[in-house]
Coordinates of C-alpha atoms and ligand atoms in Angstrom, one line a residue:
X1 CA -80.4 124.6 21.8
X2 CA -77.5 127.2 21.6
X3 CA -74.2 125.7 22.5
X4 CA -73.5 128.5 25.0
X5 CA -76.2 127.0 27.2
X6 CA -74.9 126.5 30.8
X7 CA -76.0 122.9 30.6
X8 CA -73.3 122.2 28.1
X9 CA -70.5 124.6 29.1
X10 CA -68.8 122.6 31.9
X11 CA -66.5 120.5 29.6
X12 CA -66.9 117.3 27.7
X13 CA -68.9 114.5 29.2
X14 CA -68.1 110.9 28.6
X15 CA -71.7 110.0 27.9
X16 CA -75.1 111.5 27.3
X17 CA -76.8 112.4 24.0
X18 CA -75.1 115.8 23.5
X19 CA -71.7 117.0 24.7
X20 CA -70.1 120.2 23.8
X21 CA -66.5 120.8 22.6
X22 CA -64.5 123.8 21.4
X23 CA -63.6 121.8 18.3
X24 CA -64.9 118.7 16.6
X25 CA -62.2 117.1 14.4
X26 CA -63.8 114.8 11.9
X27 CA -61.4 112.1 10.8
X28 CA -58.5 110.6 12.7
X29 CA -56.0 110.1 9.8
X30 CA -52.7 112.0 9.4
X31 CA -54.5 115.4 9.1
X32 CA -57.1 114.9 11.9
X33 CA -54.5 113.5 14.4
X34 CA -52.2 116.5 13.8
X35 CA -55.2 118.9 14.0
X36 CA -56.6 117.4 17.2
X37 CA -53.2 117.3 19.0
X38 CA -52.3 120.8 18.0
X39 CA -55.6 122.3 18.9
X40 CA -55.6 120.5 22.3
X41 CA -52.1 121.7 23.0
X42 CA -53.3 125.2 22.4
X43 CA -56.0 124.7 25.1
X44 CA -59.0 123.6 23.1
X45 CA -61.4 120.8 24.2
X46 CA -61.5 118.5 21.2
X47 CA -63.7 115.7 20.1
X48 CA -61.7 113.5 17.7
X49 CA -64.3 111.5 15.7
X50 CA -63.7 108.6 13.3
X51 CA -65.7 105.8 11.9
X52 CA -62.7 103.5 12.4
X53 CA -62.0 101.6 15.5
X54 CA -58.3 102.6 15.6
X55 CA -56.8 106.0 14.8
X56 CA -54.4 106.4 11.9
X57 CA -56.7 106.9 8.9
X58 CA -55.8 105.2 5.6
X59 CA -52.0 105.7 5.7
X60 CA -51.5 104.3 9.2
X61 CA -54.3 101.8 9.2
X62 CA -53.0 99.0 11.4
X63 CA -53.8 95.8 13.3
X64 CA -54.5 95.9 17.0
X65 CA -51.1 95.0 18.3
X66 CA -49.1 96.3 15.3
X67 CA -45.5 97.3 16.1
X68 CA -45.3 99.5 13.0
X69 CA -42.4 97.5 11.5
X70 CA -44.2 97.3 8.1
X71 CA -45.5 100.9 8.0
X72 CA -43.8 103.9 6.4
X73 CA -43.5 106.9 8.7
X74 CA -44.6 105.0 11.8
X75 CA -42.4 107.2 14.2
X76 CA -44.5 110.2 13.0
X77 CA -47.7 108.3 13.8
X78 CA -46.3 107.3 17.2
X79 CA -45.5 111.0 17.9
X80 CA -49.0 112.1 16.9
X81 CA -50.6 109.3 19.0
X82 CA -48.4 110.2 22.0
X83 CA -49.6 113.8 21.9
X84 CA -53.2 112.6 21.7
X85 CA -52.7 110.2 24.6
X86 CA -51.0 112.8 26.7
X87 CA -53.9 115.1 26.7
X88 CA -56.9 112.9 27.8
X89 CA -58.5 115.8 29.7
X90 CA -58.6 117.8 26.4
X91 CA -59.3 115.2 23.8
X92 CA -62.1 112.7 23.7
X93 CA -61.4 110.0 21.2
X94 CA -64.7 109.0 19.7
X95 CA -63.8 105.9 17.7
X96 CA -66.5 104.0 15.8
X97 CA -68.6 107.1 15.2
X98 CA -69.6 107.6 11.6
X99 CA -70.6 111.2 10.9
X100 CA -73.7 111.1 8.7
X101 CA -74.4 114.9 8.9
X102 CA -73.2 118.1 10.4
X103 CA -75.7 120.9 11.1
X104 CA -74.9 124.5 11.4
X105 CA -76.8 125.8 14.4
X106 CA -78.7 129.0 14.3
X107 CA -77.2 130.6 17.4
X108 CA -73.6 129.5 16.8
X109 CA -71.6 126.3 16.4
X110 CA -72.4 122.9 15.0
X111 CA -74.2 119.7 15.8
X112 CA -72.3 116.7 14.6
X113 CA -74.6 113.7 14.1
X114 CA -73.0 110.3 14.2
X115 CA -74.1 106.7 14.2
X116 CA -72.4 103.9 16.2
X117 CA -73.1 100.3 16.9
X118 CA -75.3 101.4 19.8
X119 CA -77.3 104.1 18.1
X120 CA -77.2 107.7 17.1
X121 CA -75.3 110.4 18.9
X122 CA -74.9 114.2 18.6
X123 CA -71.9 116.2 19.5
X124 CA -72.0 120.0 19.8
X125 CA -68.9 122.0 18.9
X126 CA -68.1 125.6 18.4
X127 CA -65.9 125.0 15.4
X128 CA -65.2 122.0 13.1
X129 CA -62.1 120.7 11.4
X130 CA -62.9 118.4 8.5
X131 CA -60.2 115.8 7.8
X132 CA -62.1 113.1 6.1
X133 CA -59.5 112.2 3.5
X134 CA -60.2 110.6 0.1
X135 CA -61.4 107.4 -1.5
X136 CA -60.2 105.5 -4.5
X137 CA -61.0 107.1 -7.9
X138 CA -62.6 104.5 -10.1
X139 CA -62.9 104.3 -13.9
X140 CA -65.3 101.8 -15.4
X141 CA -64.2 99.1 -17.9
X142 CA -65.8 95.8 -19.0
X143 CA -65.8 93.4 -16.0
X144 CA -64.8 95.9 -13.3
X145 CA -67.8 94.8 -11.2
X146 CA -66.8 91.2 -11.1
X147 CA -66.0 89.7 -7.6
X148 CA -62.2 89.7 -7.4
X149 CA -61.8 93.2 -8.7
X150 CA -60.8 95.5 -5.8
X151 CA -59.8 99.1 -5.6
X152 CA -56.1 99.5 -5.0
X153 CA -56.8 101.3 -1.7
X154 CA -59.2 98.5 -0.8
X155 CA -56.5 95.8 -1.1
X156 CA -54.2 98.0 1.0
X157 CA -56.8 98.6 3.6
X158 CA -57.5 94.8 3.8
X159 CA -53.8 94.1 4.2
X160 CA -53.0 96.9 6.7
X161 CA -56.2 96.8 8.8
X162 CA -56.9 93.0 8.8
X163 CA -53.8 91.2 7.6
X164 CA -55.7 89.8 4.7
X165 CA -54.1 89.4 1.3
X166 CA -56.9 90.0 -1.3
X167 CA -55.9 87.1 -3.6
X168 CA -53.1 84.8 -4.6
X169 CA -52.3 85.8 -8.2
X170 CA -52.9 89.6 -8.5
X171 CA -52.7 92.2 -11.2
X172 CA -52.2 95.8 -10.1
X173 CA -53.4 98.5 -12.5
X174 CA -54.3 102.2 -12.8
X175 CA -52.1 105.2 -12.4
X176 CA -49.9 106.9 -9.9
X177 CA -47.1 105.8 -7.5
X178 CA -49.6 104.4 -5.0
X179 CA -49.7 101.3 -7.3
X180 CA -46.1 100.6 -6.3
X181 CA -46.9 100.7 -2.6
X182 CA -49.9 98.3 -3.2
X183 CA -47.8 95.9 -5.3
X184 CA -44.9 95.9 -2.9
X185 CA -47.3 95.3 0.1
X186 CA -49.1 92.4 -1.6
X187 CA -45.8 90.8 -2.8
X188 CA -44.3 91.2 0.7
X189 CA -47.3 89.5 2.2
X190 CA -46.9 86.4 -0.1
X191 CA -49.1 87.2 -3.1
X192 CA -47.9 86.6 -6.7
X193 CA -48.1 90.0 -8.4
X194 CA -48.3 89.3 -12.1
X195 CA -47.6 92.8 -13.1
X196 CA -48.1 96.5 -12.4
X197 CA -49.8 98.2 -15.3
X198 CA -49.4 101.9 -15.2
X199 CA -51.6 103.8 -17.7
X200 CA -49.4 106.9 -17.5
X201 CA -45.8 107.3 -18.7
X202 CA -42.5 106.7 -16.9
X203 CA -42.1 108.5 -13.6
X204 CA -39.3 110.6 -15.2
X205 CA -42.0 113.2 -15.8
X206 CA -40.9 114.4 -12.3
X207 CA -37.7 115.8 -13.8
X208 CA -39.8 118.7 -15.0
X209 CA -40.1 119.8 -11.4
X210 CA -36.6 119.7 -10.0
X211 CA -37.2 122.1 -7.1
X212 CA -40.2 120.2 -5.8
X213 CA -38.3 116.9 -6.1
X214 CA -35.2 118.3 -4.4
X215 CA -37.3 119.5 -1.5
X216 CA -39.0 116.2 -1.0
X217 CA -36.2 113.6 -1.4
X218 CA -37.8 111.4 1.3
X219 CA -40.8 110.7 -1.0
X220 CA -38.4 109.7 -3.7
X221 CA -36.7 107.3 -1.3
X222 CA -40.0 105.7 -0.5
X223 CA -40.6 105.2 -4.2
X224 CA -37.2 103.7 -4.7
X225 CA -37.8 101.3 -1.8
X226 CA -41.0 100.1 -3.5
X227 CA -39.2 99.8 -6.8
X228 CA -36.5 97.6 -5.1
X229 CA -39.2 95.3 -3.7
X230 CA -40.8 94.9 -7.1
X231 CA -37.3 94.0 -8.6
X232 CA -36.7 91.5 -5.8
X233 CA -40.0 89.8 -6.5
X234 CA -39.4 90.0 -10.3
X235 CA -42.7 91.9 -10.8
X236 CA -43.0 93.5 -14.3
X237 CA -43.8 97.2 -14.3
X238 CA -45.3 98.3 -17.6
X239 CA -46.0 102.0 -18.4
X240 CA -48.6 103.2 -20.9
X241 CA -50.4 100.0 -20.3
X242 CA -53.8 99.4 -18.8
X243 CA -56.1 96.6 -17.8
X244 CA -59.0 97.4 -20.2
X245 CA -61.2 94.4 -19.2
X246 CA -61.6 91.8 -16.5
X247 CA -63.0 88.4 -17.4
X248 CA -64.5 85.6 -15.4
X249 CA -67.9 84.0 -14.6
X250 CA -68.5 84.2 -10.9
X251 CA -65.2 85.9 -10.2
X252 CA -62.1 87.2 -12.0
X253 CA -60.1 84.5 -13.9
X254 CA -58.0 86.9 -16.0
X255 CA -57.6 90.4 -17.4
X256 CA -56.9 92.0 -20.8
X257 CA -54.1 94.4 -20.8
X258 CA -53.2 96.7 -23.7
X259 CA -50.7 99.4 -24.6
X260 CA -52.1 102.9 -24.6
X261 CA -51.3 105.9 -26.8
X262 CA -50.7 109.3 -25.1
X263 CA -54.4 109.9 -24.9
X264 CA -55.1 106.5 -23.4
X265 CA -56.7 105.0 -26.4
X266 CA -55.8 101.4 -27.0
X267 CA -53.0 100.7 -29.5
X268 CA -54.7 98.3 -31.9
X269 CA -53.2 94.8 -31.8
X270 CA -51.5 95.3 -28.4
X271 CA -54.1 93.4 -26.3
X272 CA -53.0 90.3 -24.4
X273 CA -54.6 88.1 -21.8
X274 CA -53.2 87.4 -18.4
X275 CA -54.5 84.9 -15.9
X276 CA -55.1 86.0 -12.4
X277 CA -57.7 85.7 -9.6
X278 CA -57.6 89.2 -8.4
X279 CA -57.3 92.7 -9.9
X280 CA -56.3 95.7 -7.7
X281 CA -57.1 98.9 -9.7
X282 CA -56.9 102.6 -8.8
X283 CA -56.8 105.8 -10.7
X284 CA -55.7 108.0 -7.9
X285 CA -58.0 109.4 -5.2
X286 CA -61.2 111.4 -5.0
X287 CA -61.4 113.8 -2.0
X288 CA -64.3 113.0 0.4
X289 CA -66.4 116.1 0.3
X290 CA -69.9 115.3 1.5
X291 CA -69.5 117.0 4.9
X292 CA -67.8 120.1 3.3
X293 CA -70.6 120.3 0.7
X294 CA -73.2 119.8 3.4
X295 CA -71.7 122.8 5.3
X296 CA -71.6 125.0 2.2
X297 CA -67.8 125.1 1.8
X298 CA -66.8 126.4 -1.6
X299 CA -65.1 123.9 -3.9
X300 CA -62.7 124.1 -6.9
X301 CA -61.1 121.8 -9.4
X302 CA -57.6 120.7 -8.4
X303 CA -54.7 120.1 -11.0
X304 CA -55.8 116.5 -11.3
X305 CA -59.4 117.4 -12.1
X306 CA -60.7 116.4 -8.7
X307 CA -63.2 118.5 -6.8
X308 CA -61.6 119.8 -3.6
X309 CA -62.5 122.1 -0.7
X310 CA -61.3 125.7 -1.0
X311 CA -59.2 126.8 1.9
X312 CA -57.2 129.9 2.7
X313 CA -53.6 130.0 4.1
X314 CA -55.0 129.2 7.6
X315 CA -56.8 126.1 6.2
X316 CA -60.1 128.0 6.8
X317 CA -62.9 127.1 4.5
X318 CA -65.4 129.6 3.1
X319 CA -68.0 128.4 5.7
X320 CA -67.9 130.2 9.0
X321 CA -66.2 128.1 11.7
X322 CA -65.1 125.3 9.4
X323 CA -61.5 124.4 8.7
X324 CA -60.5 121.7 6.3
X325 CA -57.2 119.7 6.2
X326 CA -55.7 116.8 4.5
X327 CA -56.8 115.2 1.2
X328 CA -60.2 116.9 1.2
X329 CA -58.3 120.0 0.1
X330 CA -56.3 118.2 -2.5
X331 CA -54.6 114.8 -2.8
X332 CA -51.0 115.1 -1.6
X333 CA -50.1 112.2 0.7
X334 CA -49.8 111.7 4.4
X335 CA -46.9 114.2 5.1
X336 CA -48.8 117.1 3.6
X337 CA -51.9 116.1 5.4
X338 CA -50.0 116.2 8.8
X339 CA -48.7 119.7 8.0
X340 CA -52.2 120.9 7.0
X341 CA -53.7 119.4 10.1
X342 CA -51.2 121.1 12.3
X343 CA -51.9 124.5 10.7
X344 CA -55.7 123.9 10.9
X345 CA -55.5 122.8 14.5
X346 CA -53.6 125.8 15.7
X347 CA -55.7 128.3 13.7
X348 CA -59.0 126.7 14.8
X349 CA -57.9 126.8 18.4
X350 CA -57.1 130.5 18.0
X351 CA -60.6 131.1 16.8
X352 CA -62.2 128.8 19.5
X353 CA -60.2 129.6 22.6
X354 CA -58.2 132.7 21.6
X355 CA -54.7 131.2 21.9
X356 CA -52.6 132.9 19.3
X357 CA -50.3 130.4 17.3
X358 CA -46.6 130.8 17.8
X359 CA -45.5 132.9 14.8
X360 CA -42.1 131.3 14.0
X361 CA -43.6 127.8 14.2
X362 CA -46.4 128.9 11.9
X363 CA -44.0 130.3 9.4
X364 CA -42.1 127.0 9.4
X365 CA -45.3 125.0 8.9
X366 CA -46.4 127.3 6.1
X367 CA -43.1 126.9 4.3
X368 CA -43.2 123.2 4.7
X369 CA -46.7 123.1 3.4
X370 CA -45.7 125.1 0.3
X371 CA -42.9 122.7 -0.5
X372 CA -45.1 119.6 0.0
X373 CA -47.9 121.1 -2.1
X374 CA -45.4 121.8 -4.9
X375 CA -44.4 118.1 -4.8
X376 CA -48.0 117.0 -4.7
X377 CA -48.9 119.1 -7.7
X378 CA -45.9 117.7 -9.6
X379 CA -47.0 114.2 -8.8
X380 CA -50.6 114.8 -9.9
X381 CA -49.4 116.4 -13.1
X382 CA -47.1 113.5 -13.8
X383 CA -50.0 111.0 -13.6
X384 CA -53.0 112.7 -15.3
X385 CA -56.1 110.8 -16.3
X386 CA -56.5 111.0 -20.1
X387 CA -59.9 110.9 -21.8
X388 CA -59.1 107.8 -23.8
X389 CA -60.3 105.6 -20.9
X390 CA -63.8 106.3 -22.1
X391 CA -63.2 104.2 -25.2
X392 CA -62.4 101.0 -23.2
X393 CA -66.0 100.5 -22.4
X394 CA -68.8 99.2 -24.6
X395 CA -72.5 100.4 -24.5
X396 CA -73.4 97.6 -22.1
X397 CA -70.5 98.3 -19.7
X398 CA -71.9 99.2 -16.2
X399 CA -70.9 102.7 -15.0
X400 CA -73.0 102.9 -11.8
X401 CA -72.8 99.6 -10.1
X402 CA -75.4 100.3 -7.4
X403 CA -78.2 101.1 -9.9
X404 CA -76.6 99.0 -12.8
X405 CA -76.6 102.0 -15.2
X406 CA -74.7 101.3 -18.4
X407 CA -72.7 103.6 -20.5
X408 CA -75.4 103.2 -23.2
X409 CA -78.1 104.5 -20.8
X410 CA -75.9 107.5 -19.9
X411 CA -75.3 108.2 -23.6
X412 CA -79.0 107.9 -24.3
X413 CA -79.8 110.4 -21.5
X414 CA -77.4 113.0 -23.0
X415 CA -77.9 112.4 -26.7
X416 CA -81.6 111.4 -27.0
X417 CA -83.1 113.0 -23.9
X418 CA -81.0 116.2 -24.0
X419 CA -79.6 116.0 -20.4
X420 CA -76.7 118.4 -20.6
X421 CA -75.2 118.0 -17.1
X422 CA -74.7 115.1 -14.6
X423 CA -77.5 116.2 -12.3
X424 CA -80.0 115.9 -15.2
X425 CA -78.5 112.6 -16.2
X426 CA -78.8 111.4 -12.7
X427 CA -82.6 112.2 -12.7
X428 CA -83.1 110.6 -16.1
X429 CA -80.9 107.5 -15.8
X430 CA -80.2 107.1 -12.0
X431 CA -76.3 106.9 -11.9
X432 CA -75.3 107.9 -8.4
X433 CA -78.8 107.2 -7.0
X434 CA -78.0 104.0 -5.2
X435 CA -76.3 103.0 -2.0
X436 CA -73.0 104.7 -2.5
X437 CA -74.7 107.9 -3.8
X438 CA -72.2 108.3 -6.6
X439 CA -69.0 108.0 -4.5
X440 CA -67.8 105.2 -6.9
X441 CA -69.2 106.4 -10.2
X442 CA -69.5 110.1 -9.7
X443 CA -66.2 111.1 -11.2
X444 CA -66.6 108.8 -14.2
X445 CA -70.2 110.0 -14.7
X446 CA -69.2 113.6 -14.6
X447 CA -66.5 113.0 -17.2
X448 CA -68.7 110.9 -19.5
X449 CA -71.5 113.4 -19.5
X450 CA -69.2 116.3 -20.2
X451 CA -67.5 114.3 -23.0
X452 CA -70.9 113.5 -24.6
X453 CA -72.0 117.1 -24.2
X454 CA -68.8 118.1 -26.1
X455 CA -66.7 119.8 -23.3
X456 CA -64.0 118.9 -20.8
X457 CA -65.4 118.3 -17.3
X458 CA -65.8 121.6 -15.4
X459 CA -66.5 122.6 -11.8
X460 CA -70.2 122.3 -12.2
X461 CA -69.9 118.7 -13.6
X462 CA -68.0 117.5 -10.5
X463 CA -70.2 119.6 -8.1
X464 CA -73.2 118.0 -9.7
X465 CA -72.2 114.5 -8.5
X466 CA -70.7 115.6 -5.1
X467 CA -73.8 116.6 -3.0
X468 CA -74.9 113.9 -0.5
X469 CA -77.2 114.9 2.3
X470 CA -76.3 111.8 4.3
X471 CA -72.6 111.2 4.5
X472 CA -72.6 107.7 6.1
X473 CA -75.3 104.9 6.1
X474 CA -77.8 105.4 8.9
X475 CA -80.9 103.2 9.7
X476 CA -84.3 104.7 9.3
X477 CA -84.9 104.1 13.0
X478 CA -81.8 106.1 13.9
X479 CA -82.8 108.9 11.5
X480 CA -86.2 109.1 13.1
X481 CA -84.7 109.1 16.6
X482 CA -82.3 112.0 15.5
X483 CA -85.2 114.0 14.1
X484 CA -87.3 113.4 17.2
X485 CA -84.5 114.4 19.6
X486 CA -83.5 117.6 17.7
X487 CA -87.0 118.8 16.8
X488 CA -89.2 118.3 19.8
Ligands
FAD501 C1 -58.4 102.9 1.0 C2 -57.2 103.8 1.0 C3 -56.0 103.3 1.3 C4 -54.9 104.1 1.3 N1 -53.6 103.6 1.6 C5 -52.5 104.3 1.5 C6 -51.2 103.8 1.7 O1 -51.1 102.6 2.1 N2 -50.1 104.6 1.5 C7 -50.3 105.9 1.1 O2 -49.3 106.5 0.8 N3 -51.5 106.4 0.9 C8 -52.6 105.7 1.1 N4 -53.8 106.2 0.8 C9 -53.9 107.7 0.5 C10 -54.2 108.4 1.8 O3 -55.6 108.8 1.8 C11 -53.4 109.6 2.3 O4 -52.3 109.8 1.7 C12 -53.5 109.9 3.7 O5 -53.9 108.9 4.6 C13 -54.4 111.1 3.8 O6 -54.6 111.6 5.1 P1 -55.9 112.3 5.6 O7 -55.8 112.6 7.0 O8 -56.3 113.4 4.7 O9 -57.1 111.2 5.4 P2 -57.3 109.7 5.8 O10 -56.0 109.0 6.2 O11 -58.1 109.1 4.7 O12 -58.2 109.8 7.1 C14 -59.5 110.2 7.1 C15 -60.2 109.6 8.2 O13 -61.6 110.2 8.2 C16 -62.5 109.2 8.6 N5 -63.8 109.5 8.0 C17 -64.0 109.9 6.8 N6 -65.3 110.2 6.6 C18 -65.9 110.0 7.8 C19 -67.2 110.1 8.4 N7 -68.2 110.5 7.6 N8 -67.4 109.8 9.7 C20 -66.4 109.4 10.4 N9 -65.1 109.2 10.0 C21 -64.9 109.6 8.7 C22 -61.9 107.9 7.9 O14 -62.4 106.7 8.6 C23 -60.4 108.1 8.1 O15 -59.9 107.5 9.2 C24 -55.0 105.5 0.9 C25 -56.2 106.0 0.5 C26 -57.3 105.2 0.6 C27 -58.6 105.7 0.1

């Protein structure tokens, strides 16, 4: 049914199978909140859709009665939330809605299909702003599938969203400044953090980007705060060091750490064992692109080797009527996500309801985005993933945990069966075919296949593991119901 149908043109309804909006904002994190607030302020009717029960996304994930005392940038969140709350007639906050698919309608607009606890819903919208954020980037190593091994973001989400500390004696490992935030949060909540093992070099690599640093001193202040917390709790911070194995029977009882050379190969003889009951590990973030890929948005490789959505200066994607903001366009932190959301919201509202954005405000936002993007790029360049991680695993190390595909099976698919790209390897060996559809192993599989085929990972390698026709789990019954409702 075309979305200009009179039946759907009288404003959003609170219930019913299909309601129509000018803009559907998918994701209520820093980017989505800014986008929804800005678009509504420009006169658009907005559906703000998120799988989570509370707005805030990953950065401002919080407990029900949280006063924000332990959250960085809470006043910014409070401001975004106020703007949402003050426009109830323009913004419908659809919490607890997981978007499993977005369809481009033939006439115009989109049908956003969601699942909730009480079934499947569809929302019609003239335009869409995608702000789905990112998820933890994982690299496999022996023992990484043991209970007690968490993603770094996972431990953070448990702590911020549920007040749960993942373990009592915790090692934090991976790369990037996020590890500092994780270690500081866990230590502050009472865990014993046995060390932060940073595979990259010292953060002084930033010095190569003095302008970006000077323009973003607040971020440095945040880093300094975490460093002080680590010092107060006497937590060792080791650079060029990685957890290369986790050991244990039914759960983690310890990890092997080792010094790394510049390419992340283990320095022989440097291995040592550390006892712990939990490992929080994260190698940065992977932008969440299933909805963008479903909608046909062009993608590119970012400076950190991640696949990201291509956007123009207005945050407009290559797909008609689709804007993208936040980490789906490149990992850069909450502040950059807010700026991008604000720009996307204003521009999408212009397209949807014709209200031209205020030029001086837009110029300020665009300048701010440029400076924040410079800082983000400097950060990503200071903490690159080096290919030596592929040498930490043995042939029996699991790469795809859903389908239990080992490194040896992937090697065999490339070397013996002649599969030259990740899609072919997926067909032969099944990595990425399980429940998570390659969200966890996709990046590693793309890199491994490229390496075995004798090249560095390219755009096609990452695109080959990014396509997922269903973006969130849905029951067969709900799927059948959706098909029936939309087809007959
Ligand atoms: C687990 C995790 C924890 C993190 N914790 C921190 C932290 O403590 N500090 C920090 O500096 N950075 C953290 N980050 C990095 C963080 O992603 C960003 O810097 C920032 O939150 C990005 O903002 P965003 O708006 O782009 O995305 P997000 O904040 O990730 O918001 C995206 C929102 O989209 C929703 N969403 C995604 N897909 C769907 C779908 N299909 N259907 C419905 N809703 C959907 C999600 O539920 C989420 O609320 C974390 C990242 C992750 C993955």
